[in-house]
């Protein structure tokens, strides 16, 4: 975190490496490793093709989990239920009420995204642009892009659904995988 540089963990504790890999700022805490605070490497290299090649891979089959995130539509509730959610929610409500008094909205779809939706969309856009930029310089041989935008980042209970979509994604691109691996 101090430098913004990528750190490759190729030896040491597997548990620490996994914890570092899932340390998403704002959701899971950073992990201290060799006097450095580490967070998910996806912040600087979401699809680490360059790491695979540097570690000796001849063929790289990569997976991007944000392939359809940018085009994700915000889910709009039919009825907005106000809850006491603290200071951030109150500020959001005040800003929303102020802006809607200036810019009148008629439809539910015209309401601005919530603070969380705006932050999530911004992170998705940033991740997508970083992914595209990194892969333009070092593309994988095969890129899998499962359609997962309907599953939220904390919806771990939907793992079976995500795994099923992953399998479908592989099936869709299997002829290309077989070709690149020279399997007949």
XYZ file of C-alpha atoms in Angstrom:
184
model
C 0.000 0.000 0.000
C 2.835 2.419 0.722
C 4.273 2.364 -2.813
C 1.431 1.152 -5.040
C 3.834 -1.371 -6.540
C 2.939 -4.938 -7.338
C 4.264 -7.592 -4.935
C 4.604 -11.197 -6.097
C 4.414 -13.767 -3.321
C 6.217 -16.863 -4.585
C 7.376 -18.275 -1.247
C 6.286 -18.234 2.354
C 2.886 -18.733 3.930
C 0.094 -19.734 1.533
C -2.415 -18.494 4.101
C -0.834 -15.022 4.172
C -0.745 -14.948 0.371
C -4.443 -15.824 0.166
C -5.360 -13.292 2.867
C -3.376 -10.641 0.984
C -5.100 -11.590 -2.237
C -8.579 -11.053 -0.783
C -7.735 -7.895 1.161
C -10.038 -5.477 -0.619
C -9.821 -1.961 0.833
C -13.003 -1.059 2.669
C -14.127 -4.699 2.933
C -11.232 -6.753 4.311
C -8.171 -5.409 6.153
C -4.684 -5.122 4.660
C -2.194 -7.844 5.633
C 1.302 -7.160 6.986
C 3.942 -9.225 5.152
C 7.701 -8.550 5.179
C 7.154 -5.073 6.657
C 4.701 -4.131 3.878
C 0.946 -3.660 4.030
C -0.537 -5.744 1.229
C -3.979 -5.637 -0.379
C -5.504 -7.416 -3.372
C -3.095 -7.222 -6.311
C -6.117 -6.646 -8.552
C -5.811 -2.971 -7.689
C -2.728 -2.678 -9.902
C -2.905 -5.841 -12.015
C -6.437 -7.321 -12.141
C -5.529 -10.063 -14.626
C -1.843 -10.845 -13.913
C -0.801 -12.197 -17.303
C 2.623 -10.571 -16.915
C 3.214 -12.464 -13.647
C 2.352 -15.791 -15.293
C 4.743 -15.114 -18.164
C 7.504 -13.925 -15.811
C 7.133 -17.131 -13.784
C 7.606 -19.209 -16.950
C 4.138 -19.923 -18.368
C 4.154 -20.824 -22.069
C 0.375 -20.532 -22.434
C -1.752 -18.212 -20.318
C -5.473 -18.785 -19.897
C -6.715 -15.762 -17.966
C -10.020 -14.965 -16.311
C -11.420 -11.473 -15.946
C -14.209 -11.134 -13.436
C -15.138 -7.609 -14.452
C -15.910 -8.307 -18.110
C -19.556 -7.226 -17.893
C -19.397 -5.074 -14.761
C -19.193 -1.690 -16.468
C -22.373 -2.309 -18.454
C -24.154 -3.399 -15.279
C -27.435 -1.608 -14.771
C -28.152 -0.240 -11.344
C -30.992 -2.123 -9.705
C -33.675 0.380 -8.807
C -36.111 -0.513 -6.052
C -39.771 0.169 -6.839
C -40.283 1.793 -3.449
C -37.503 3.497 -1.569
C -37.635 2.663 2.144
C -35.719 5.119 4.297
C -33.805 3.629 7.176
C -31.618 5.241 9.782
C -28.263 4.325 8.217
C -26.068 6.957 9.874
C -24.292 10.112 8.777
C -23.409 9.001 5.221
C -27.027 8.088 4.451
C -28.235 11.402 5.870
C -25.744 13.345 3.732
C -26.776 11.309 0.689
C -30.460 12.050 1.400
C -29.781 15.783 1.802
C -27.790 15.925 -1.448
C -30.450 13.858 -3.267
C -33.283 16.069 -2.000
C -31.339 19.242 -2.864
C -30.433 18.117 -6.376
C -33.913 16.797 -7.127
C -35.356 20.174 -6.125
C -33.074 21.818 -8.696
C -33.252 19.090 -11.337
C -36.760 17.738 -11.135
C -37.120 14.031 -11.747
C -40.280 12.332 -12.839
C -39.373 8.642 -13.063
C -37.829 6.312 -10.484
C -35.052 5.593 -13.024
C -34.072 9.279 -12.904
C -32.965 9.094 -9.267
C -29.189 9.160 -8.927
C -27.378 6.013 -7.816
C -26.786 5.592 -4.092
C -23.387 6.379 -2.625
C -22.507 2.666 -2.555
C -23.704 2.176 -6.168
C -21.652 5.164 -7.328
C -18.504 3.934 -5.559
C -18.993 0.363 -6.838
C -19.524 1.588 -10.408
C -16.441 3.806 -10.164
C -14.307 0.884 -8.942
C -15.700 -1.309 -11.754
C -14.827 1.307 -14.379
C -11.324 1.738 -12.965
C -10.759 -2.036 -12.804
C -11.994 -2.428 -16.382
C -9.652 0.292 -17.678
C -6.645 -1.081 -15.770
C -7.418 -4.587 -17.053
C -7.693 -3.422 -20.660
C -4.509 -1.366 -20.397
C -2.450 -4.164 -18.834
C -3.718 -6.804 -21.266
C -3.125 -4.578 -24.306
C 0.602 -4.727 -23.550
C 0.632 -8.397 -22.598
C -2.493 -10.251 -23.758
C -3.283 -13.781 -22.599
C -3.553 -16.613 -25.094
C -7.148 -17.208 -23.951
C -9.379 -14.836 -22.002
C -12.408 -16.114 -20.118
C -15.037 -13.518 -19.177
C -17.840 -15.096 -17.155
C -20.956 -12.954 -16.852
C -21.144 -12.238 -13.139
C -22.398 -8.659 -12.856
C -25.630 -9.872 -11.280
C -23.678 -11.239 -8.293
C -22.569 -8.679 -5.719
C -19.041 -8.576 -4.279
C -20.187 -9.845 -0.867
C -22.695 -12.449 -2.046
C -20.488 -15.426 -1.183
C -23.572 -17.585 -0.689
C -24.017 -17.442 -4.501
C -20.759 -19.329 -5.115
C -22.522 -22.254 -6.826
C -24.130 -19.843 -9.285
C -20.746 -18.204 -10.010
C -19.069 -21.598 -10.464
C -21.858 -22.677 -12.829
C -21.363 -19.542 -14.941
C -17.614 -20.214 -14.946
C -18.227 -23.694 -16.325
C -20.573 -22.292 -18.994
C -17.945 -19.718 -19.940
C -15.330 -22.445 -20.409
C -17.770 -24.486 -22.521
C -18.433 -21.465 -24.768
C -14.729 -21.034 -25.502
C -13.658 -24.713 -25.372
C -12.875 -24.989 -29.118
C -10.374 -22.131 -28.788
C -8.845 -23.686 -25.654
C -8.466 -27.035 -27.428
C -6.906 -25.310 -30.434
C -4.373 -23.348 -28.398
C -3.467 -26.447 -26.361
C -3.452 -28.584 -29.533
C -5.980 -31.039 -28.126
C -8.150 -32.860 -30.651
